[in-house]
mmCIF file with all atom_site columns, C-alpha atoms in Angstrom:
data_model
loop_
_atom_site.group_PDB
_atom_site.id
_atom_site.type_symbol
_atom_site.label_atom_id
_atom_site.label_alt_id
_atom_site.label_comp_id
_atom_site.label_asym_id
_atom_site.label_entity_id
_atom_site.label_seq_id
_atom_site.pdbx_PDB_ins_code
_atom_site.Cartn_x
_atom_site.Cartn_y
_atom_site.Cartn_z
_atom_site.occupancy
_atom_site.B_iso_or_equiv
_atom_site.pdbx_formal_charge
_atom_site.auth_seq_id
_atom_site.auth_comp_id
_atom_site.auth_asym_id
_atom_site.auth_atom_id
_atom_site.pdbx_PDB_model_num
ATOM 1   C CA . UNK N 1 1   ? 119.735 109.418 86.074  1.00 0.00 ? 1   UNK N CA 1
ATOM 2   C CA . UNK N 1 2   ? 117.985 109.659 82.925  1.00 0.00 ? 2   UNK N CA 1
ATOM 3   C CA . UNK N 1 3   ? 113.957 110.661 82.926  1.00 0.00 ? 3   UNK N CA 1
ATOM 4   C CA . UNK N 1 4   ? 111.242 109.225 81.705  1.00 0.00 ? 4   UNK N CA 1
ATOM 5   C CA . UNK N 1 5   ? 109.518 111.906 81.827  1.00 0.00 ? 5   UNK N CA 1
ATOM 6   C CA . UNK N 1 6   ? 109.675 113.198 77.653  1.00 0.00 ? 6   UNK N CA 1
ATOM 7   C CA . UNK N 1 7   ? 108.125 109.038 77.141  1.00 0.00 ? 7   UNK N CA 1
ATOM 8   C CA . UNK N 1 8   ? 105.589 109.447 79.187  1.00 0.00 ? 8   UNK N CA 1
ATOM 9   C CA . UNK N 1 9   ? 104.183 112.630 77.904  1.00 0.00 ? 9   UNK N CA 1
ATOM 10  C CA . UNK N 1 10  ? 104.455 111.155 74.177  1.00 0.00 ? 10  UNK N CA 1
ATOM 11  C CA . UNK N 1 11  ? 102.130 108.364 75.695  1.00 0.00 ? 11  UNK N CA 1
ATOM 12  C CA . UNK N 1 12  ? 99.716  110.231 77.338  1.00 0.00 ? 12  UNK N CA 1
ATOM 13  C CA . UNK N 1 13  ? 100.082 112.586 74.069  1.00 0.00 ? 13  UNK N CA 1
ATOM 14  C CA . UNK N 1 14  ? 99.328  109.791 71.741  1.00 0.00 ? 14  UNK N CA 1
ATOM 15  C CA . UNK N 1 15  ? 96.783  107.849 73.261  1.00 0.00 ? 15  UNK N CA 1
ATOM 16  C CA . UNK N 1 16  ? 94.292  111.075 72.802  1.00 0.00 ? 16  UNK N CA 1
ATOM 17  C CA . UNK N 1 17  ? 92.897  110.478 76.316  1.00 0.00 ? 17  UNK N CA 1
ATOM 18  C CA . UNK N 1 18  ? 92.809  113.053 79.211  1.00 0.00 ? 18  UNK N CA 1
ATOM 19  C CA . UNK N 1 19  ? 90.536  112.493 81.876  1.00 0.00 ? 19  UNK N CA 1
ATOM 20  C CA . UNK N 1 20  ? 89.610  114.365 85.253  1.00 0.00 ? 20  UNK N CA 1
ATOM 21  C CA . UNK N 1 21  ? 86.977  113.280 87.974  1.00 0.00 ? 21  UNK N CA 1
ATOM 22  C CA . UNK N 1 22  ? 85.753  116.226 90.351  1.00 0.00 ? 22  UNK N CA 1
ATOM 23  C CA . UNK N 1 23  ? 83.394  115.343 93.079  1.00 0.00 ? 23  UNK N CA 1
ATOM 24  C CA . UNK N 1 24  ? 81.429  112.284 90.969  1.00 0.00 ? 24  UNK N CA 1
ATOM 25  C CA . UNK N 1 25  ? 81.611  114.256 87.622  1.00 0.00 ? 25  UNK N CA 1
ATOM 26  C CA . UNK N 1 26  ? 83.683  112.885 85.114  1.00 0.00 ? 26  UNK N CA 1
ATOM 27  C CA . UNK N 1 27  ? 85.046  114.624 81.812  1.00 0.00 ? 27  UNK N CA 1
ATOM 28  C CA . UNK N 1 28  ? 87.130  112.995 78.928  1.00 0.00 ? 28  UNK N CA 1
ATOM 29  C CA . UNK N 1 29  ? 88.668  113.627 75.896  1.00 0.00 ? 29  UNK N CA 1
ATOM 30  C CA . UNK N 1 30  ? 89.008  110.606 73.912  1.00 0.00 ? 30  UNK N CA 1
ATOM 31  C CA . UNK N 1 31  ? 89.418  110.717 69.993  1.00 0.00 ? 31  UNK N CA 1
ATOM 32  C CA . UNK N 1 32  ? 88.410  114.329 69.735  1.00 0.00 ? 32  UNK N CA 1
ATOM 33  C CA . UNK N 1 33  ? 84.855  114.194 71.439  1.00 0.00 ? 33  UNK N CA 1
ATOM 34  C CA . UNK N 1 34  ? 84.280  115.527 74.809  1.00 0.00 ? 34  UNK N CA 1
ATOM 35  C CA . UNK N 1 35  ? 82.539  113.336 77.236  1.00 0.00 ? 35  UNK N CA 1
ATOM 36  C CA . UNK N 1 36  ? 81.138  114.221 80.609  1.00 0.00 ? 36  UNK N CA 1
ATOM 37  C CA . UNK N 1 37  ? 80.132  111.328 83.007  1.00 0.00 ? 37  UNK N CA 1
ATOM 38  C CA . UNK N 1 38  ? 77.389  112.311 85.754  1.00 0.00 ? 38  UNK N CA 1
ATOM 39  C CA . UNK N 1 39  ? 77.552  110.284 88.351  1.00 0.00 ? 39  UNK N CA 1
ATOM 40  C CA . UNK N 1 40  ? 74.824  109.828 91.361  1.00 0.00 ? 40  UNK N CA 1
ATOM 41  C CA . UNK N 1 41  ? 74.547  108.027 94.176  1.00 0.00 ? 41  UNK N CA 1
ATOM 42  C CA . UNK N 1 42  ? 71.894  107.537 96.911  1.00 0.00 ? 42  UNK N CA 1
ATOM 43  C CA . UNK N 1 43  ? 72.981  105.642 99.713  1.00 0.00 ? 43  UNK N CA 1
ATOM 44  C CA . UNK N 1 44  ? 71.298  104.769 103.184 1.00 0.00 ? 44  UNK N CA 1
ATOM 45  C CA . UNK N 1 45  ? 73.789  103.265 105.819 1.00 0.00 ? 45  UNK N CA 1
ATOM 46  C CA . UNK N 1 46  ? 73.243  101.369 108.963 1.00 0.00 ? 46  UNK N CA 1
ATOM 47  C CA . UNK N 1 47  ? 76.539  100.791 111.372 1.00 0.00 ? 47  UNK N CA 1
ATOM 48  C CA . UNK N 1 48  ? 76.303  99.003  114.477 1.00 0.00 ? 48  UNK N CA 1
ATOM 49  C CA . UNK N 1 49  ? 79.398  98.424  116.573 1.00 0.00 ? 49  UNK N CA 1
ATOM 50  C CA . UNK N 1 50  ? 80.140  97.327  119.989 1.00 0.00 ? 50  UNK N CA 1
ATOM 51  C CA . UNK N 1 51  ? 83.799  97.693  121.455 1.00 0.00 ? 51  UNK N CA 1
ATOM 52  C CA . UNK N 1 52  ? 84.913  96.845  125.213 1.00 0.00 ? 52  UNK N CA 1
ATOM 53  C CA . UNK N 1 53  ? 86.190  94.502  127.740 1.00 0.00 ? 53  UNK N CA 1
ATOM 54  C CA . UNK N 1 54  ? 83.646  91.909  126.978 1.00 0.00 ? 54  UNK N CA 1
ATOM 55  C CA . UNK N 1 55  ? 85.274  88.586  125.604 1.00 0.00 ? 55  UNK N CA 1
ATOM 56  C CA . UNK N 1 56  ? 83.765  89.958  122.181 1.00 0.00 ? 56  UNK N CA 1
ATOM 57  C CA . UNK N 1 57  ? 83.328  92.935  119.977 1.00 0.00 ? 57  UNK N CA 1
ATOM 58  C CA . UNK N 1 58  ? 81.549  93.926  116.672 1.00 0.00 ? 58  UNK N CA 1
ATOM 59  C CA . UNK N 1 59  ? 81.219  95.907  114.083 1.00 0.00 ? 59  UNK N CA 1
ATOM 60  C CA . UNK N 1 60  ? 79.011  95.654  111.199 1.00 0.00 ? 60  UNK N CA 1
ATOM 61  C CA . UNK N 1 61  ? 77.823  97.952  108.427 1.00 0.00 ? 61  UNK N CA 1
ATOM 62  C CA . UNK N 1 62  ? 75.674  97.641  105.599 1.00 0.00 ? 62  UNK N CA 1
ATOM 63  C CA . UNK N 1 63  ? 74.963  100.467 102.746 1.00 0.00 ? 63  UNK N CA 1
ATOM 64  C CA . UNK N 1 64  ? 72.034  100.127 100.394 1.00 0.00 ? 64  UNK N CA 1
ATOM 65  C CA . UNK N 1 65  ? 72.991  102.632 97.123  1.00 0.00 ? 65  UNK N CA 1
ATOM 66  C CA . UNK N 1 66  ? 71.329  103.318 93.987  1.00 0.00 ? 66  UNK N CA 1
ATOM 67  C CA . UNK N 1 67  ? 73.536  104.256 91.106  1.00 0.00 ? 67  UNK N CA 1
ATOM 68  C CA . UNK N 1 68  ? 72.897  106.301 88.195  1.00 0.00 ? 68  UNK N CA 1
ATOM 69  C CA . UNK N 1 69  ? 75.343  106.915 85.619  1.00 0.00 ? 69  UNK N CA 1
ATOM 70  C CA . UNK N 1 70  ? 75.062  109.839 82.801  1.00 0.00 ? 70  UNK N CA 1
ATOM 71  C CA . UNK N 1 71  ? 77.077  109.751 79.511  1.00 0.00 ? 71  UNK N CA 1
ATOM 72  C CA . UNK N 1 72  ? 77.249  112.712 77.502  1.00 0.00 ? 72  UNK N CA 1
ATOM 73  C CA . UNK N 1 73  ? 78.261  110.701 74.615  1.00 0.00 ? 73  UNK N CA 1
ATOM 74  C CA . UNK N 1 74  ? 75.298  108.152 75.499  1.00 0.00 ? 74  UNK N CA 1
ATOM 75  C CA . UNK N 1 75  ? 73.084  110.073 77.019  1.00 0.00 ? 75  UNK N CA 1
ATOM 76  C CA . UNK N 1 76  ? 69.840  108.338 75.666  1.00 0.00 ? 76  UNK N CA 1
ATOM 77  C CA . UNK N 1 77  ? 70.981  104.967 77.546  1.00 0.00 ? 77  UNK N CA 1
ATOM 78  C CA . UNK N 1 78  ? 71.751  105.814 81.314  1.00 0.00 ? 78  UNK N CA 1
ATOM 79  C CA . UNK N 1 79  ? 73.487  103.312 83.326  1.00 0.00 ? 79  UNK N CA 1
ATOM 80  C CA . UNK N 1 80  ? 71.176  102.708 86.390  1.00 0.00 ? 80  UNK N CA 1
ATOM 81  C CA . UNK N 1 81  ? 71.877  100.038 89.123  1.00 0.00 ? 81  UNK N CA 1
ATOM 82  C CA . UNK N 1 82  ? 71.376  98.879  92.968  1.00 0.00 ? 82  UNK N CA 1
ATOM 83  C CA . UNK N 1 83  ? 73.834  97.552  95.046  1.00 0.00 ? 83  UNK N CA 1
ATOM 84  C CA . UNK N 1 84  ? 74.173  96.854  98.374  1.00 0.00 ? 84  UNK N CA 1
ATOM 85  C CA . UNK N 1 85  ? 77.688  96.507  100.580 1.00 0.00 ? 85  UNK N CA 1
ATOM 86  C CA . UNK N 1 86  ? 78.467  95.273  103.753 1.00 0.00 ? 86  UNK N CA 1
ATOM 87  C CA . UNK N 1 87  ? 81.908  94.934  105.886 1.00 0.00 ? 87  UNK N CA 1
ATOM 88  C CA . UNK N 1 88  ? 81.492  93.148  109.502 1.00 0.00 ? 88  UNK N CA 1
ATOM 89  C CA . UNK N 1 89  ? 84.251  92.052  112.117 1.00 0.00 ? 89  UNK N CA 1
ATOM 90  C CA . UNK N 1 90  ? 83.942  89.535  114.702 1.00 0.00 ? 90  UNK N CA 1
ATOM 91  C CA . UNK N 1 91  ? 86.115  89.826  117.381 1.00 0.00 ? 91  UNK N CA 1
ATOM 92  C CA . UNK N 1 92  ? 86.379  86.877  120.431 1.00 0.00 ? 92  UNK N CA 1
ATOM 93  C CA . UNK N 1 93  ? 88.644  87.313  123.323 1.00 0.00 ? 93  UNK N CA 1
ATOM 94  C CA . UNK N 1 94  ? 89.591  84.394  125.335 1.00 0.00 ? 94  UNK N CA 1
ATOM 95  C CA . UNK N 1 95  ? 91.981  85.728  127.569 1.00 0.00 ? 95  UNK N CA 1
ATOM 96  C CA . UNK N 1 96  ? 92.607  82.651  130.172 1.00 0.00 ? 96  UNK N CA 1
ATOM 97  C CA . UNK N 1 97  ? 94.250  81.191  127.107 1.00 0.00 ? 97  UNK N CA 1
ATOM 98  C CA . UNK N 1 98  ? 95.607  83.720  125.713 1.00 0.00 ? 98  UNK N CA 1
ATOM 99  C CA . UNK N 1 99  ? 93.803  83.224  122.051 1.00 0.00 ? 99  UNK N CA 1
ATOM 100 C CA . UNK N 1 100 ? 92.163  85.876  120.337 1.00 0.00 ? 100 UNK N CA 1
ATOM 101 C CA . UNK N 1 101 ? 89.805  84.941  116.935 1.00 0.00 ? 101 UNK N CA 1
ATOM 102 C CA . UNK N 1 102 ? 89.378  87.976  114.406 1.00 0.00 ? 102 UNK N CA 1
ATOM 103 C CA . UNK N 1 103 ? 86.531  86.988  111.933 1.00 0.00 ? 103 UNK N CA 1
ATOM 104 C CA . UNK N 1 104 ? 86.395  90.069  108.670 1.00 0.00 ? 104 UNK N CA 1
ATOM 105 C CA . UNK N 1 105 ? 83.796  89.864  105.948 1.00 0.00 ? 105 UNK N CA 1
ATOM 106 C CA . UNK N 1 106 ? 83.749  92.128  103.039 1.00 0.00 ? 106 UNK N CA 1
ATOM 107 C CA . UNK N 1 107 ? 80.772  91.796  101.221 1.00 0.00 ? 107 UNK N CA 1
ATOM 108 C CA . UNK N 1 108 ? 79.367  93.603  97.595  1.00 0.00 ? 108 UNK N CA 1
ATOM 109 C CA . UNK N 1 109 ? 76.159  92.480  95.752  1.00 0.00 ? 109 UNK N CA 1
ATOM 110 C CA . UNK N 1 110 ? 75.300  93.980  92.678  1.00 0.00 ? 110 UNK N CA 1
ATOM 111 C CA . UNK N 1 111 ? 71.770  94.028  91.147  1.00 0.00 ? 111 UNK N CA 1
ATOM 112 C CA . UNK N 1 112 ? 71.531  93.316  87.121  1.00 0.00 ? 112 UNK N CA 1
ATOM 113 C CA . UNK N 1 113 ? 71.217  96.144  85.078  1.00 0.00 ? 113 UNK N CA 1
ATOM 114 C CA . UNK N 1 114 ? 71.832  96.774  81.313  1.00 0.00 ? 114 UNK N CA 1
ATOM 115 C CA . UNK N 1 115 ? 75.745  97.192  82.151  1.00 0.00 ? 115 UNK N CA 1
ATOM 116 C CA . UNK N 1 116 ? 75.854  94.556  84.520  1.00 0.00 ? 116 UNK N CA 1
ATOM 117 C CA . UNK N 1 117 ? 74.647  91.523  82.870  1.00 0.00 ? 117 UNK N CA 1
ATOM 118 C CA . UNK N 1 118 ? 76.569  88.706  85.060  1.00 0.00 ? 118 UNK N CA 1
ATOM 119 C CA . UNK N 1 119 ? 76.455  88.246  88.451  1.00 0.00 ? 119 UNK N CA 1
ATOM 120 C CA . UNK N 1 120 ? 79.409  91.405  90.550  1.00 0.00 ? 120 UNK N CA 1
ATOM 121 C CA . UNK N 1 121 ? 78.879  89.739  93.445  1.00 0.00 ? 121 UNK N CA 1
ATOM 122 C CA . UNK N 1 122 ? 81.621  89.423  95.321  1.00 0.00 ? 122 UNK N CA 1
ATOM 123 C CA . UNK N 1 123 ? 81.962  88.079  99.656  1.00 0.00 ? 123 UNK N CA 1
ATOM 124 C CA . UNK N 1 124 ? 85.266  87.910  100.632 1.00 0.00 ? 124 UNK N CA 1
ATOM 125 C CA . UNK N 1 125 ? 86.005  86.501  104.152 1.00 0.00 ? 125 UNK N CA 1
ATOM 126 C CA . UNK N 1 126 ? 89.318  86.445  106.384 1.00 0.00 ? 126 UNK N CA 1
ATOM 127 C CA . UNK N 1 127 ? 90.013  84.898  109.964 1.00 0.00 ? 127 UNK N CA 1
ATOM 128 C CA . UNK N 1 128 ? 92.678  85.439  112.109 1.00 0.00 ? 128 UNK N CA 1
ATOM 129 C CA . UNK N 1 129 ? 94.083  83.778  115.333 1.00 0.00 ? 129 UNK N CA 1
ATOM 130 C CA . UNK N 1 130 ? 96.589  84.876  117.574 1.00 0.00 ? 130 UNK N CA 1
ATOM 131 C CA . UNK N 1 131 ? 97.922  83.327  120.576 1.00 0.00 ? 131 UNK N CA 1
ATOM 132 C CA . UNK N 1 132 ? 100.083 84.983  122.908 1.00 0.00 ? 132 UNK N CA 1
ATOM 133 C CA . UNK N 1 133 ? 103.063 82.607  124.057 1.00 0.00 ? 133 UNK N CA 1
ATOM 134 C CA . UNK N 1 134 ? 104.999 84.714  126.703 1.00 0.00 ? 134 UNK N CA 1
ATOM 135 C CA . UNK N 1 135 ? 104.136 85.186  130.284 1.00 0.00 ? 135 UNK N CA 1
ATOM 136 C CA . UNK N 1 136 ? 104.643 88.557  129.904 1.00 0.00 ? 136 UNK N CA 1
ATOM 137 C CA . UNK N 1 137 ? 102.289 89.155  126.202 1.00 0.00 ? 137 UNK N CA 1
ATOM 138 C CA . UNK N 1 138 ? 105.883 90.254  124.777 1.00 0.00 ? 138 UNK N CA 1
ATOM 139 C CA . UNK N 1 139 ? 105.276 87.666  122.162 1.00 0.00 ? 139 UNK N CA 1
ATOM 140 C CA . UNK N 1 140 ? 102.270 86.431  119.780 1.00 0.00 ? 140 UNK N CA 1
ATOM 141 C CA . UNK N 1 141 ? 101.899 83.765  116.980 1.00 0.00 ? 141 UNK N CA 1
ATOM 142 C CA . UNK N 1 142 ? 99.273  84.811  114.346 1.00 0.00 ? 142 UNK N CA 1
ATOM 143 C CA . UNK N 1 143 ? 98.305  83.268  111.111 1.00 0.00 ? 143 UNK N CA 1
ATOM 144 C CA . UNK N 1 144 ? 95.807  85.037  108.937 1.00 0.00 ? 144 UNK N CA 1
ATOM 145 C CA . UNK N 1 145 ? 94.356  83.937  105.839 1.00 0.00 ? 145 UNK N CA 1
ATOM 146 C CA . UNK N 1 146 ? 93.061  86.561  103.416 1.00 0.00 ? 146 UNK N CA 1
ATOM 147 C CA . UNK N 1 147 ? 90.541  85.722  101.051 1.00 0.00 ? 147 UNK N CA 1
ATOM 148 C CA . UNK N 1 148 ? 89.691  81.959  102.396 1.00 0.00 ? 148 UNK N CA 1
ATOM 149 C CA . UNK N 1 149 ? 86.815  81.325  99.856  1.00 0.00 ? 149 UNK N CA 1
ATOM 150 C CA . UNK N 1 150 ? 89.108  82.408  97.301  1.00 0.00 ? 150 UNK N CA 1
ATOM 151 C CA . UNK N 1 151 ? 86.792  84.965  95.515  1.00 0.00 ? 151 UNK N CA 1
ATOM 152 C CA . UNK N 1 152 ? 90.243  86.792  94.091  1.00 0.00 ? 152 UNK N CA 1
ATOM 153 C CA . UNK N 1 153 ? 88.700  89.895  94.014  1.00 0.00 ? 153 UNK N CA 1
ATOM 154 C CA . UNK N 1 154 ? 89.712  93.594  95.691  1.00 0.00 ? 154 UNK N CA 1
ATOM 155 C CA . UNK N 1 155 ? 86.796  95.169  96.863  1.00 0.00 ? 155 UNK N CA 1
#
């Protein structure tokens, strides 16, 4: 088996690009000048969550951050923004029937800034039923649909 190995350091040779990130610190070498990214983050998180033999359960979380981002090579023009993310499941239990609903929400808004001229915002939502068809739960039938709104976006 032949390696690729010599190609892929002549690419990584010629494209006069090495990177490394260490704990939110970024440093590059691009076209001969160094560049250092410094990267902050304040966040404040709530997380509530509820998980038993109800005929539901939760879990929700929202994060409020402010972003700050430092370029060594633009240091005059720091990249400063809010956003706020959010991920919640729904879960309903009807056991006489056998049915169980999963509800997920994913959700990331993004406040303007100077880098962020359009709107980031992104909600992506995905259900999911199941229904047991055995007597003895050995079997289920589940369709899920990821992304129902279509947003086409990984968060």
């Amino acid at each position: 088996m032949k390696s690729n190995l010599p190609n892929l350091l002549n690419l990584l040779m010629s494209s006069k690009k090495i990177t490394a990130n260490i704990a939110g610190q970024e440093w590059s070498f691009e076209t001969g000048l160094k560049n250092t990214n410094d990267n902050r983050t304040n966040t404040f998180s709530i997380n509530l969550n509820y998980w038993g033999e109800r005929w539901y359960s939760f879990y929700a979380s929202i994060n409020a951050n402010q972003n700050k981002s430092l370029s060594s090579i633009q240091s005059a023009n720091p990249t400063r923004f809010f956003s706020l993310n959010g991920y919640g499941s729904l879960s309903l239990k009807f056991k006489k029937i056998k049915t169980y609903i999963d509800l997920n929400a994913d959700a990331r808004f993004y406040g303007k800034s100077a880098a962020f001229a359009q709107s980031q915002n992104v909600l992506l939502f995905s259900p999911t039923i199941r229904k047991v068809v055995t007597k003895n739960d050995a079997l289920e039938l589940k369709v899920s649909i990821f992304d129902l709104f279509n947003k086409n976006a990984d968060i």
